[in-house]
Every structure is written in C-alpha cells, then in structure tokens.
Coordinates of C-alpha atoms in Angstrom, one line a residue:
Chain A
X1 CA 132.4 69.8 76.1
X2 CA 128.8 68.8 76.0
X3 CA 126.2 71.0 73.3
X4 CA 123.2 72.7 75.3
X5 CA 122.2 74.1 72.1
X6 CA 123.1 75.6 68.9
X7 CA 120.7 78.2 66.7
X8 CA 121.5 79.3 63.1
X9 CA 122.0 83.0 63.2
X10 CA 123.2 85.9 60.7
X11 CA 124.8 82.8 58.8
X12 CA 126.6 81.4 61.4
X13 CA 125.7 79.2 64.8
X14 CA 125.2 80.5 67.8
X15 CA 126.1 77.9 70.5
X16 CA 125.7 77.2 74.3
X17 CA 128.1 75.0 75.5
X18 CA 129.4 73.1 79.1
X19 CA 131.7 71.4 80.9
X20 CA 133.6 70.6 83.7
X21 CA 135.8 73.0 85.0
X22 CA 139.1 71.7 86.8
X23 CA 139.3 75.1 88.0
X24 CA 136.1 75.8 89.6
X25 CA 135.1 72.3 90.4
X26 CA 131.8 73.0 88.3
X27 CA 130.0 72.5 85.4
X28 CA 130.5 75.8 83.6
X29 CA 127.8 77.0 80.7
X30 CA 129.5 79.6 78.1
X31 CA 128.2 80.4 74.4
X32 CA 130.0 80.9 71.3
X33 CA 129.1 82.8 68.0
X34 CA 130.6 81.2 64.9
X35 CA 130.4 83.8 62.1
X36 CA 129.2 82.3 59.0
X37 CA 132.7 81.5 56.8
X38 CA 134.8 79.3 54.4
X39 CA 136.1 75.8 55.1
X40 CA 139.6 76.3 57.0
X41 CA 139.5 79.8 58.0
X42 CA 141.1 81.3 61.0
X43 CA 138.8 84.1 62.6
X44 CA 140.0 86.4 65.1
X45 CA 138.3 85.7 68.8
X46 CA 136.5 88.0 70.8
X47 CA 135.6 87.6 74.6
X48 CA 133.2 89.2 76.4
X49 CA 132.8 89.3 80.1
X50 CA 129.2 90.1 81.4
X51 CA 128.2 91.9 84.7
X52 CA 126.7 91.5 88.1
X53 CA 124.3 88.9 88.2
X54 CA 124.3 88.5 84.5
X55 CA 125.1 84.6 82.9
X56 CA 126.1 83.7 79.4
X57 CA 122.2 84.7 78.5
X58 CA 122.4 87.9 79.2
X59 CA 124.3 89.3 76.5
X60 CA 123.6 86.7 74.0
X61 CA 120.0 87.6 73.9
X62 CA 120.3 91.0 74.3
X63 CA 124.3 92.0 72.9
X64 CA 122.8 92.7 69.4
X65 CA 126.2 91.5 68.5
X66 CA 126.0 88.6 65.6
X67 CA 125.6 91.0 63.1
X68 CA 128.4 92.7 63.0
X69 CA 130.2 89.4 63.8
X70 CA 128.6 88.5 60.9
X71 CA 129.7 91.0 58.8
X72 CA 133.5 91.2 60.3
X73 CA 134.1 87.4 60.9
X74 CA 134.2 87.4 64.5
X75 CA 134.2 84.5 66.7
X76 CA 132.1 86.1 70.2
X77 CA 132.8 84.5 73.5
X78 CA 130.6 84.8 76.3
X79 CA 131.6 82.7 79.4
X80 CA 129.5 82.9 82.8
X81 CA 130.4 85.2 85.9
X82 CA 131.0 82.9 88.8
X83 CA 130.8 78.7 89.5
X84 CA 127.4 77.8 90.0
X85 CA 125.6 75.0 91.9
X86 CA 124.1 73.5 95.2
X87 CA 127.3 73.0 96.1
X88 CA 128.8 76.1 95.3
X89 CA 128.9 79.1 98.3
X90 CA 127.2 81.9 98.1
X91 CA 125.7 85.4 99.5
X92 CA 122.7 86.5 100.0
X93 CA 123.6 90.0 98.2
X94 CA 123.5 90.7 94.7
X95 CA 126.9 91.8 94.4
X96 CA 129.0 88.9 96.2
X97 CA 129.1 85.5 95.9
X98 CA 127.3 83.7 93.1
X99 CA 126.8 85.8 89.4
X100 CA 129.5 88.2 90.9
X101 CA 132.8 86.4 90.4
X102 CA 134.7 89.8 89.8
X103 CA 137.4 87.8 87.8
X104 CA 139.5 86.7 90.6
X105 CA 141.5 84.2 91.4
X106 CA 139.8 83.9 95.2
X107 CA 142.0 83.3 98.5
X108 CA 139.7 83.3 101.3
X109 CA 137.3 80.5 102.7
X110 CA 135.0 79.7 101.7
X111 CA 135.7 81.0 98.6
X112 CA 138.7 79.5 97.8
X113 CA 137.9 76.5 96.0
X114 CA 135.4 77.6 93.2
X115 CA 136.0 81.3 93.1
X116 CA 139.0 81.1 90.1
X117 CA 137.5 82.9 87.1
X118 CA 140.8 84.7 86.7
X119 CA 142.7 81.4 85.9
X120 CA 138.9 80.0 84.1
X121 CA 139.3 82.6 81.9
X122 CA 142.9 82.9 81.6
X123 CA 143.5 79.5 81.1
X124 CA 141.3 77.2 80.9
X125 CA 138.4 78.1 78.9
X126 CA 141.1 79.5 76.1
X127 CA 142.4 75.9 76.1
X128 CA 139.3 74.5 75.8
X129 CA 138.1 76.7 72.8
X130 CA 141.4 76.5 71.0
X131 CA 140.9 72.8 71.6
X132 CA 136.9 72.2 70.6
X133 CA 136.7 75.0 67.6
X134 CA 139.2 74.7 65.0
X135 CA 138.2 78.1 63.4
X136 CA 139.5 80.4 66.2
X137 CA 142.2 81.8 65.6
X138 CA 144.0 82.5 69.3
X139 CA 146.9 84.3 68.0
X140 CA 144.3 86.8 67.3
X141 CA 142.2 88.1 70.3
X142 CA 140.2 90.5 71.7
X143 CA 138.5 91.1 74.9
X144 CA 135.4 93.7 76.3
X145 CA 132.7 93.4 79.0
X146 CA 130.1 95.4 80.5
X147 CA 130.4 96.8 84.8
X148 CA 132.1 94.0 86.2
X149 CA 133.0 92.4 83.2
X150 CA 134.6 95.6 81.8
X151 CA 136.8 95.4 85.2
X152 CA 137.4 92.0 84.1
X153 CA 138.3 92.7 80.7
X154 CA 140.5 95.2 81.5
X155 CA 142.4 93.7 84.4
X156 CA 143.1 90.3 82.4
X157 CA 144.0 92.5 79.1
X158 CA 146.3 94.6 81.1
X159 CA 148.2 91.4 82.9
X160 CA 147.8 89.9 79.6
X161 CA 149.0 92.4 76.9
X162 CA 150.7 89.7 74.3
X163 CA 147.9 87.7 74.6
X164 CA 145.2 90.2 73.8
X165 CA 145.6 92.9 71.0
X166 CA 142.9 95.3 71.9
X167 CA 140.5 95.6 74.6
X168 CA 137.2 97.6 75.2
X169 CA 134.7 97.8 77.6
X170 CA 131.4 99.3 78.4
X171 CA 130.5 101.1 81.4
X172 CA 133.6 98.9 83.6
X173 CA 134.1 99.1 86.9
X174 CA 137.7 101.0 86.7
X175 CA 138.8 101.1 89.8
X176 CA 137.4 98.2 92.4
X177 CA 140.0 99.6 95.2
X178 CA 137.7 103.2 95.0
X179 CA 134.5 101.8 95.4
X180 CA 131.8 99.6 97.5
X181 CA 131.3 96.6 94.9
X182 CA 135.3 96.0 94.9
X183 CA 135.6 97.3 98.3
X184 CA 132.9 94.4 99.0
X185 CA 133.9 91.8 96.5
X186 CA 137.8 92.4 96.7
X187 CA 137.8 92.0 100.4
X188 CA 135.6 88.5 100.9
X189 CA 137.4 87.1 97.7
X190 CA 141.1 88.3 98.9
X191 CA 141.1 89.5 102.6
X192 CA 142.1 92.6 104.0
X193 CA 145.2 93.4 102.6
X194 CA 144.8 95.8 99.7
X195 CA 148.0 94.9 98.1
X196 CA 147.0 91.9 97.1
X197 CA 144.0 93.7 95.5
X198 CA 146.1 95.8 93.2
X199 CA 146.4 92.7 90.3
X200 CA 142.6 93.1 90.1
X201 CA 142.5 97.1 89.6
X202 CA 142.9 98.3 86.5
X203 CA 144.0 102.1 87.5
X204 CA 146.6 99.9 89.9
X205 CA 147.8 97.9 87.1
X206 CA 148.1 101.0 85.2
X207 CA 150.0 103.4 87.9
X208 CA 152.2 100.2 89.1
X209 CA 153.5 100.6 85.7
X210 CA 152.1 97.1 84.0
X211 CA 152.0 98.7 81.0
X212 CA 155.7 99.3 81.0
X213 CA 156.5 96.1 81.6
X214 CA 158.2 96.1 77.9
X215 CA 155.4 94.5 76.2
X216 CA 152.9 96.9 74.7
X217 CA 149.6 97.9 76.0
X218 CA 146.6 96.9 74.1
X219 CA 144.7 99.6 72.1
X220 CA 141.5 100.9 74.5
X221 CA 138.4 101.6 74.0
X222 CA 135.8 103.1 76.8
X223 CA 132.3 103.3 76.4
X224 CA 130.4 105.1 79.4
X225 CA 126.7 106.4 79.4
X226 CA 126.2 109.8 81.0
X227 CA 123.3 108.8 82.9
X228 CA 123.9 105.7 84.2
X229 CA 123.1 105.7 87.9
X230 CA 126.6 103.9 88.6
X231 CA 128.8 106.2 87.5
X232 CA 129.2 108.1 90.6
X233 CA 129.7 105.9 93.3
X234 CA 130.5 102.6 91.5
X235 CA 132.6 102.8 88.2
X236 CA 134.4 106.5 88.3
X237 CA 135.6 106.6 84.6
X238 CA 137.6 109.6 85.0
X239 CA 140.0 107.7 87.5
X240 CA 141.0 105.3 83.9
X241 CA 141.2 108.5 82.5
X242 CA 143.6 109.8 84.9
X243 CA 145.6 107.2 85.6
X244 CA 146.1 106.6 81.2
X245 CA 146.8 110.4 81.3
X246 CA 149.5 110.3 83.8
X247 CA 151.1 107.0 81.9
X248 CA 150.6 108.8 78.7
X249 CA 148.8 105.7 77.8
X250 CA 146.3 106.5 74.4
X251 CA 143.2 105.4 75.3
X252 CA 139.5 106.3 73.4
X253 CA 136.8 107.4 76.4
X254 CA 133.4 108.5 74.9
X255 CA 130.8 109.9 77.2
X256 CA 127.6 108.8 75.5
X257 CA 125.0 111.5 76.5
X258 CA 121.8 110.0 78.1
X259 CA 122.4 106.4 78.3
X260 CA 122.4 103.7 81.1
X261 CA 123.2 101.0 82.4
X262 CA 121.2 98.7 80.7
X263 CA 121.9 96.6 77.5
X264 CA 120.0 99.3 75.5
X265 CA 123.3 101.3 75.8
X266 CA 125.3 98.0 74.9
X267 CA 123.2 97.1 72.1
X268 CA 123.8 100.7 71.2
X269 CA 127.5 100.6 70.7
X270 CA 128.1 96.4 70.7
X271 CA 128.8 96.6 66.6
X272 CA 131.0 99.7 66.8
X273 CA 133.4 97.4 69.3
X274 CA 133.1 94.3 67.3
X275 CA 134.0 96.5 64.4
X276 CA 136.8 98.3 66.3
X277 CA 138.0 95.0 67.6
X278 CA 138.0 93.7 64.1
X279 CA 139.9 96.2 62.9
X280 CA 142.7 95.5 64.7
X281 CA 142.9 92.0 65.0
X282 CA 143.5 91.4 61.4
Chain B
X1 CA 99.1 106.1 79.8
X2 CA 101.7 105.3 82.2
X3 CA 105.6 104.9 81.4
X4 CA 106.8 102.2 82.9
X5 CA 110.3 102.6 81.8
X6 CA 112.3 104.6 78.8
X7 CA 115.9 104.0 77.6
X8 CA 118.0 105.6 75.2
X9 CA 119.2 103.6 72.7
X10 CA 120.5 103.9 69.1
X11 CA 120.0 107.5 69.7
X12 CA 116.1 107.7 69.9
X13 CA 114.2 105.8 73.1
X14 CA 112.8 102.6 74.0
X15 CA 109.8 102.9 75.9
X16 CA 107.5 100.7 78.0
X17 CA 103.8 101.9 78.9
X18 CA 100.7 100.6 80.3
X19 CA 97.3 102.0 80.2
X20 CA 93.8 100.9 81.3
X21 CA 92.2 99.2 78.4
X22 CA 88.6 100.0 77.9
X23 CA 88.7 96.9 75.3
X24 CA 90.2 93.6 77.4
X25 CA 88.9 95.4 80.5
X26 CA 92.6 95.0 82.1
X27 CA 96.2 97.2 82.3
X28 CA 98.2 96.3 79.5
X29 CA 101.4 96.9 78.7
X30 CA 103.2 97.7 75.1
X31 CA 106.5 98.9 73.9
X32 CA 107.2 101.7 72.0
X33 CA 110.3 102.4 70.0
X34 CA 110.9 106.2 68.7
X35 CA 113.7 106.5 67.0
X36 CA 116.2 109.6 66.8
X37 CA 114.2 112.6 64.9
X38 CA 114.0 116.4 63.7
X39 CA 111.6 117.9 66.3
X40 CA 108.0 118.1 64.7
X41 CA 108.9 115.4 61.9
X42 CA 106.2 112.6 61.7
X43 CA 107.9 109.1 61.1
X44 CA 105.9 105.6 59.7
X45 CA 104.6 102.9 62.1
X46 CA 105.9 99.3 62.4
X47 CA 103.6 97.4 64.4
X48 CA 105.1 93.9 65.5
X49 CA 102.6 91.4 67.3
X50 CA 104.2 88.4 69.0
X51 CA 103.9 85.0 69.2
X52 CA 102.6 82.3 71.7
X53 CA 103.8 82.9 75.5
X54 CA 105.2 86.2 74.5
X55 CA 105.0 89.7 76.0
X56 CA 106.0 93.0 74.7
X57 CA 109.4 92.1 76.5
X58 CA 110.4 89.4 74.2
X59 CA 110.8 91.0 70.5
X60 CA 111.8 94.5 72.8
X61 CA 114.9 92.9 74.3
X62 CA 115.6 89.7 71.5
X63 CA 114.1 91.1 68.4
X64 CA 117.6 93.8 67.2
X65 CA 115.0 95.9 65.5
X66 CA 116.5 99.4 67.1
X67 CA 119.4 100.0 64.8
X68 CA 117.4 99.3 61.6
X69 CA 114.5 101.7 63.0
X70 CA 117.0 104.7 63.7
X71 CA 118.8 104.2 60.3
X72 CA 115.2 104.2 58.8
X73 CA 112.6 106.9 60.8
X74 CA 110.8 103.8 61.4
X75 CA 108.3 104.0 65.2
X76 CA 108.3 100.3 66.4
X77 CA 105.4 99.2 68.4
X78 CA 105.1 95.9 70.3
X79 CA 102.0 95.2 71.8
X80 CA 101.4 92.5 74.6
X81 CA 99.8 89.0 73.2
X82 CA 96.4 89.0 75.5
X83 CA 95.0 90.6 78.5
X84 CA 96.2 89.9 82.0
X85 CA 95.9 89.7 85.3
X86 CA 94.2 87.7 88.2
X87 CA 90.6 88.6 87.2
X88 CA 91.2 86.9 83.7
X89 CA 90.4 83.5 82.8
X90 CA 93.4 81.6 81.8
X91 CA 94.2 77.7 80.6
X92 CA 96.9 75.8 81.6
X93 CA 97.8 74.9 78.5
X94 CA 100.7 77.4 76.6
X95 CA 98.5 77.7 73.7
X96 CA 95.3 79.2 74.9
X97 CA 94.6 81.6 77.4
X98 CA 96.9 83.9 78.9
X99 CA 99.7 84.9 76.5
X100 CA 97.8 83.2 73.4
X101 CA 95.0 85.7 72.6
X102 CA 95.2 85.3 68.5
X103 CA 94.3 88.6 68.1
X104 CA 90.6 87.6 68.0
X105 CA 87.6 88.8 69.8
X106 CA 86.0 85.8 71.5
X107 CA 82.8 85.2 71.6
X108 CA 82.8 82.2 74.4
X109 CA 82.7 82.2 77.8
X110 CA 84.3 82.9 79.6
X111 CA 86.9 84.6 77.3
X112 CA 84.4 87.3 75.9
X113 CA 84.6 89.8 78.4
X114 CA 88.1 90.0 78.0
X115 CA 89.7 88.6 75.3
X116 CA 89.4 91.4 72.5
X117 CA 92.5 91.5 71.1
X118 CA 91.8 92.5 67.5
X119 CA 89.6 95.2 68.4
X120 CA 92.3 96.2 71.1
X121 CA 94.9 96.2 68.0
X122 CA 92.5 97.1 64.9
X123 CA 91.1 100.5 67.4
X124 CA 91.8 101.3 70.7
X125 CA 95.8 101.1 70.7
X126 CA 95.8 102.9 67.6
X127 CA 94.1 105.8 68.9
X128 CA 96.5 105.8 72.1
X129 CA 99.5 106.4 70.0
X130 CA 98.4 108.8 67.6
X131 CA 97.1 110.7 70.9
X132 CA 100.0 110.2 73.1
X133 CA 103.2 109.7 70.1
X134 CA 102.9 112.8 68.0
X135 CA 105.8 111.9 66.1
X136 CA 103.4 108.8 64.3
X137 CA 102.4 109.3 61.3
X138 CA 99.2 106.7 61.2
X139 CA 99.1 107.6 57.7
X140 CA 101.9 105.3 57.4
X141 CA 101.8 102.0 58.9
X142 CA 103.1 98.1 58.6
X143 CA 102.5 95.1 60.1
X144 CA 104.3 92.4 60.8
X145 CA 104.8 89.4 63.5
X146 CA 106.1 86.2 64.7
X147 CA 104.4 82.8 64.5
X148 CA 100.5 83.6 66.4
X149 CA 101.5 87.3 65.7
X150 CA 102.2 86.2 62.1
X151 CA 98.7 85.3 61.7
X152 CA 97.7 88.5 63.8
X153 CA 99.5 90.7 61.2
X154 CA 97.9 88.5 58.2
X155 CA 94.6 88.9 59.0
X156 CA 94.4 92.4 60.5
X157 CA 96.5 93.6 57.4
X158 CA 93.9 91.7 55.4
X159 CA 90.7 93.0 56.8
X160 CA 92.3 96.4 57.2
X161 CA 94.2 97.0 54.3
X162 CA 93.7 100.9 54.0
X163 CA 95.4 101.3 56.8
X164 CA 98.6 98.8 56.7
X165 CA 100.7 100.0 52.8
X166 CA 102.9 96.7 54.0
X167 CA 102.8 93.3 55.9
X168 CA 105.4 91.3 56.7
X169 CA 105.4 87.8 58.9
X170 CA 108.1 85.8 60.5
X171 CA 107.0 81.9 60.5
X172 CA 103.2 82.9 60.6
X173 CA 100.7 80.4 61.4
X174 CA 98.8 81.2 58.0
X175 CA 95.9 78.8 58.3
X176 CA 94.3 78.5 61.8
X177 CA 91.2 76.2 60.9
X178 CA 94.3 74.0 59.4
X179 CA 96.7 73.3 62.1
X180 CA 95.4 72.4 65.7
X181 CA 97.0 75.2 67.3
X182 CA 94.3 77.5 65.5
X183 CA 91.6 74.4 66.1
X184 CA 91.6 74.6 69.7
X185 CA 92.3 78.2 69.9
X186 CA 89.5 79.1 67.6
X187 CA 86.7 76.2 68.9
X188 CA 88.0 77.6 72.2
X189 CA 87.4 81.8 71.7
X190 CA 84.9 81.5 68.8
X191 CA 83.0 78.4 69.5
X192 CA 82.7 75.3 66.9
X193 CA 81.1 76.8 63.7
X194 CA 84.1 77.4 61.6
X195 CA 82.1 79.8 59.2
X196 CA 83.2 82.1 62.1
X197 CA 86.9 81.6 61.8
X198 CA 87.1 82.1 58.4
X199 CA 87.9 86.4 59.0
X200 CA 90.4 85.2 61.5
X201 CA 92.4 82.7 58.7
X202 CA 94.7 84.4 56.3
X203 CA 94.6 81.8 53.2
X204 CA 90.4 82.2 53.9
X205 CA 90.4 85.9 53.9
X206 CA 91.9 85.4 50.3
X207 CA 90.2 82.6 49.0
X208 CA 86.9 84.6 50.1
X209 CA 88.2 87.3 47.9
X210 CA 89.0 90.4 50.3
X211 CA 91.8 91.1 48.2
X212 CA 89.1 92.0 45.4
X213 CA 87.2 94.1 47.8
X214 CA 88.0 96.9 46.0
X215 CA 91.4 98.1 48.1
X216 CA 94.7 96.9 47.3
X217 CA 96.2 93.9 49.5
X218 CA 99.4 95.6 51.2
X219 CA 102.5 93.8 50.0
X220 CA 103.4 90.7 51.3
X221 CA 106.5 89.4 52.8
X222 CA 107.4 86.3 54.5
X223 CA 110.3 84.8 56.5
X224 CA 110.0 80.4 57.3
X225 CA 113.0 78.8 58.4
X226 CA 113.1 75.5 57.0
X227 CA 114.5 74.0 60.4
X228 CA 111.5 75.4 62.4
X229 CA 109.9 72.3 64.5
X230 CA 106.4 73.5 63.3
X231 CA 106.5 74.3 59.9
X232 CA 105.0 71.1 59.0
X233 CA 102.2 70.7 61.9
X234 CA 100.8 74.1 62.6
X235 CA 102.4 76.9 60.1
X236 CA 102.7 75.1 56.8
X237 CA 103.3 78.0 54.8
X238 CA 102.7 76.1 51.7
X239 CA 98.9 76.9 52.3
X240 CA 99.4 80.3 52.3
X241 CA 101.7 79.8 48.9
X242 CA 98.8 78.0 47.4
X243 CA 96.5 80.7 48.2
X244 CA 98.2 83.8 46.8
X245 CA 99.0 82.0 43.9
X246 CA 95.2 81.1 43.4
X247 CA 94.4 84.8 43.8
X248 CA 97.1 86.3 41.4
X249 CA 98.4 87.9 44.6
X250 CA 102.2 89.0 44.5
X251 CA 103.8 87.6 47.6
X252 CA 107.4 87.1 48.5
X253 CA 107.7 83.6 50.6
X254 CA 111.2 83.4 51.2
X255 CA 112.7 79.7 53.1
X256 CA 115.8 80.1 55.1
X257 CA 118.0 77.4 55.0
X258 CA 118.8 75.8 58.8
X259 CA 116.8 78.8 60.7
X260 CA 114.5 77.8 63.5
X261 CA 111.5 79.2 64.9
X262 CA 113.2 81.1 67.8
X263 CA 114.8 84.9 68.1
X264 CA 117.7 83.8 66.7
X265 CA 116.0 83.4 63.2
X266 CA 113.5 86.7 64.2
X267 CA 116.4 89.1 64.7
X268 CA 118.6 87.6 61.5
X269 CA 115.9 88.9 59.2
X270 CA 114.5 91.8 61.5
X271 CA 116.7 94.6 59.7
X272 CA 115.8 93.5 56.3
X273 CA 111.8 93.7 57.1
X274 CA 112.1 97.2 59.0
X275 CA 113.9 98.6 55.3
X276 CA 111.4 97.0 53.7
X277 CA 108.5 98.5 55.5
X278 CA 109.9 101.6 55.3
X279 CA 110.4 101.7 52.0
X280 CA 106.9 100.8 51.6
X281 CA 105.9 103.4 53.8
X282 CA 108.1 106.4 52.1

C-alpha cells in the first residue's frame, strides 16, 4: 500500500491510499479517516460506497463526515467505484463502464477481467485494511453509500449480514432490475439473464428470502430527498419499502422534504449515519 | 442577480448567484448560505473570502460551515477571489492575476480597470445582499478568510471596523510588504512605492495606529497550523503577534499542532469560528 497523502483533520488523519489490486488488475486509490484516539484502540469501521461517476474524492471533500467520526471514533472508508486506467475498458456513457462499477462481480467481455468490485470490496480491500491499519476493528463494521453506492451497500450488507452490523444508505438505487441504470449496467456487466441479476438487487435479495437465511439482517437506515430528480425513474424507494414490509423486515425510511441529489443532502444527514452506525457497532 | 443554483441543506439553502458587477466590470459569481429561519427574522452576516486559486466553489463544497450556520442563524457569504473572464488580463503565474486579486484595487495597468476587489467587497456586494437577502441583518457582520482571504478579512475588518463587530482568519498572510507573495502581488496591482501598500498590510494598518482611530478594532481570532508549508515564507504569523502586542490589541493567535494549509485544517476549525462570530454578533 503506497501513501498518496495524509492531512491532519478533527484530530485524526485523513489518508489517500493505493495499490495493486489482484482483483481488478489495477492500481486502486481509496481514503481512510483515522479518528483521533489512544494507543491500542480498536475502533469500529465504516465503509462508504460513492455513486456514479464519483471517486474516493468525492465524498471526502464534500461527506462532511470527520467530525462526527471524530467525535464517535469511527474509522470512514471510502474505496473508488470502478478499475481505472488506459488499459481499463470503458463506455462512452456516464453510467456504464468506468466510475460506474455498480458493485459487481462482472461476467461479460470485456468486462470480465477488471470489473470485480463485489469481490474488491468483499475481500480484498477488507484484507488489506485489516492488514495495513492496526486500529480497525473488523469484527465491528458498518457500511452506507450514496445512488449506486447505496445499491452497493445494501446488496453486499444483505449477502453479508455477519459481516456487517448495520447498514445505511442515502438516496440508493433499490432496485437495479426496475430501472434504466441497472437495466443498463446489470445487463453489459452480467448478460441477459436476469437471474443472475438477482444477487445484485436488493428488493431481490430481500423477496428471495436472504434475510431468512438464519443469520440476522442488519439494522437499516434509508435516507431519501423528496426532490431529487432520481427518485422516479431511477431509485424507487418505496419498492425497499415494500419488499421490507412484506418480509416484516424493520427498516427506518425518512423522506427528507426538499432535498437532492447532491452532497448538500449527504452532508446534511452524513453525522446522523455515522452517529447511528456508531451506535450500534459498539 | 441571477441564481445559478440553490440546494437545501441543513435545513436552510445554499445558493450560487452571479450578477453584473459595475466594480470589476465582469459577471461574478458568489455563494450564499441562508440558514433555516422564522419568516421575517433578520440573521448576522459571516463573510468568508478565499484564498489563492480559489472560487466561491472551494470553501462552499470543502469548507463544513453549513451545520454550524443552521445551529447558529448565521448567513454565510463566499465571494469569488477576482474578476473573470476572457476580457480580463490574467498572469500565468498562480499568484497574480486571475484567482489572486488580494482584495485590492489596483492602480496599474493593466489590472485597474478591473481588478477592484476591495471596493467590490468593502461596497458593491454589500449593497446586493442587503437588497436582494432580506433576511441579513448588515447591522451584524464578520469577517473571516483563508490564507490571501486571511489578509482580505484583516485589512477590510481594519479599515472598516464599524461595520465588521468580529474578524477571524485561517493561516492569513498578515504582512504582504513582508513575504514575496504580497511583494509581487502588491509591485504588481499597486505599483513599487510601498507607502501605497501600507492600507492593504494588516501588521501596518496597526502599527499606523487605525486601531486608535477612534472605533474599536473588531476582535481578533486566528487559526495557523504549525505544519502549513508557508507559515515561515509568506504568512509568518509571528509579525502579526508582534504587532498586536505592540498596540495593546487583544488577539487570540491560536497554533494547531500537525494542521496544514489545506481544507482539511479550514473545515476542522470552521464550526468553532462560525460560534464565535455569532456570539460576537448576538
């Protein structure tokens, strides 16, 4: 693991870090807050997965997060969204290819080789983290994300439930088999066959009975602005709500009145997560 | 005016507008942060000029000054760092030109048609919000800044101090004919006789005895990382020390172990200098 940099911050460091993924055949950037604490202290670990065309930047400039990290002892993990490089395929779009991993494990050419963020962030980057910072505790984790990192989150939480105790998300996509980005995304990544989607879907997961699987879900927490011009088409928050209704699984959705998209709204509501994550990894 | 954008966020709204300014000649574009308020109620004014390179965009999206505003009433205005535009005459150099206007008014070709920042800041911008934000009270106002916008709030607070009750600075550049960002800046807007510079130098609006001119200087508070690549080339805050000590004028210089000059130091201390403003501006 090679240092880009490292800032003081509320106390603590706030990192950017690389190195070379076996799984993506890339060099892969991530950062890592380190809450300011004693000498041989275990602090629970909190991932977050970013959204479409976002990097590790996005929300480490702009997550408004190291405060309450700060203030709870929080380690805060932010990897990137997709392999990068010449060498790496890509799309043209936005919303495919490059910046737009959607958390998958990819089976289809070209895509095949450097499309793994599932098992990157399943596997690999956990071992590297438990491996390079002695202070995270990884009995102890949480995970949330924002659009397509909230589909991330929620899709590895759900596969992974005695891995992660609680997991939030803000503004996710819910449901990538019920609209155009996973209709899009799911289909160059995994092929036609919409079965094979289903792992990646958390209302899937949820109605194919994963959370019944005799380990216990993780608590959830939902935030969702009212006006966020996604909400519609894209990332349907009442289908989660439906599906954790008919699985009687208890799960906290907030409708917050007149905000976006944007990391305004995660700013927003970033330290009541961290907080609400804190709480229950303890 | 014209809004370029507005966002809810910690319950009030971030705005971005533009306007024709009569001043640099040029569009420019400020932010605007209103926080959540009882209709009709009029709220102090934290003014926040930037540093070297900077837009309004840089303390708007890095600087974590939102939450801290809403929990205090406090309006939050960020102003751009210099005109803009193809029409302006610019340097290739970081540090003068475009994005470097030191919040003086130049008096050298060819940067005195447009470069006017302290009588865009000092008068015209003023009256724009007080015209266009009823909810600013510009009764009540503070200034503070980063770096170049440390020495912007210095010296405006300095020559203006009936109108700013507080001042506050990030790693300010506090003596500009003392550190050869301010030398080739000033030579360059205000031409070589330094008798000129002295009402754009903080430690030489003090040893010149404003602060005995009859009106109270506005309290003082400062923030220096002691990690900061220029503290001991172009800020040395220990000029500024020496100054208000000279004077008899009550400063608080604080040094924070291991911060930097980036955001990451900025948006540690941003929170503590919005209370502190406002409870200057009560």
């Amino acid at each position: 693991m090679d240092t880009v940099s490292e800032n003081t911050a509320f106390g603590g460091v706030q990192g950017v870090y690389s190195h070379a993924s076996a799984e993506t055949g890339t060099e892969m950037t991530f950062s890592v807050y380190v809450p300011p604490h004693e000498p041989g202290a275990k602090l629970p670990v909190l991932w977050y997965l970013s959204g479409l065309t976002c990097t590790h930047a996005n929300v480490t400039e702009k997550g408004e997060y190291r405060a309450a990290c700060a203030e709870h002892g929080v380690i805060f993990i932010a990897p990137d969204t997709s392999p990068r490089g010449d060498d790496v395929p890509d799309d043209e779009a936005y919303d495919f290819g490059k910046g737009a991993g959607f958390y998958v494990d990819a089976t289809e050419e070209p895509w095949v080789k450097n499309f793994r963020m599932r098992s990157y962030i399943e596997r690999e980057l956990p071992a590297l983290i438990a491996e390079c910072f002695p202070a995270a505790d990884m009995s102890r984790q949480g995970i949330t994300g924002h659009s397509m990192g909230g589909h991330g989150a929620l899709t590895i939480a759900l596969r992974n439930p005695d891995r992660f105790k609680s997991v939030s998300a803000f503004a996710p996509i819910v449901s990538p088999l019920n609209c155009p980005w996973g209709e899009k995304a799911l289909s160059g990544y995994l092929g036609p066959d919409k079965s094979a989607w289903r792992e990646y879907d958390a209302c899937a997961l949820i109605d194919d009975g994963l959370s019944k699987s005799g380990v216990s879900l993780p608590n959830l927490l939902i935030d969702q602005g009212t006006d966020d011009n996604f909400l519609k088409d894209q990332l349907k928050t009442g289908l989660l709500a439906l599906a954790c209704k008919k699985a009687a699984i208890p799960a906290t959705i907030r409708m917050q009145e007149g905000y976006d998209h944007s990391y305004y709204f995660i700013s927003t509501f970033m330290a009541d997560h961290v907080r609400w994550h804190a709480e229950r990894l303890r």
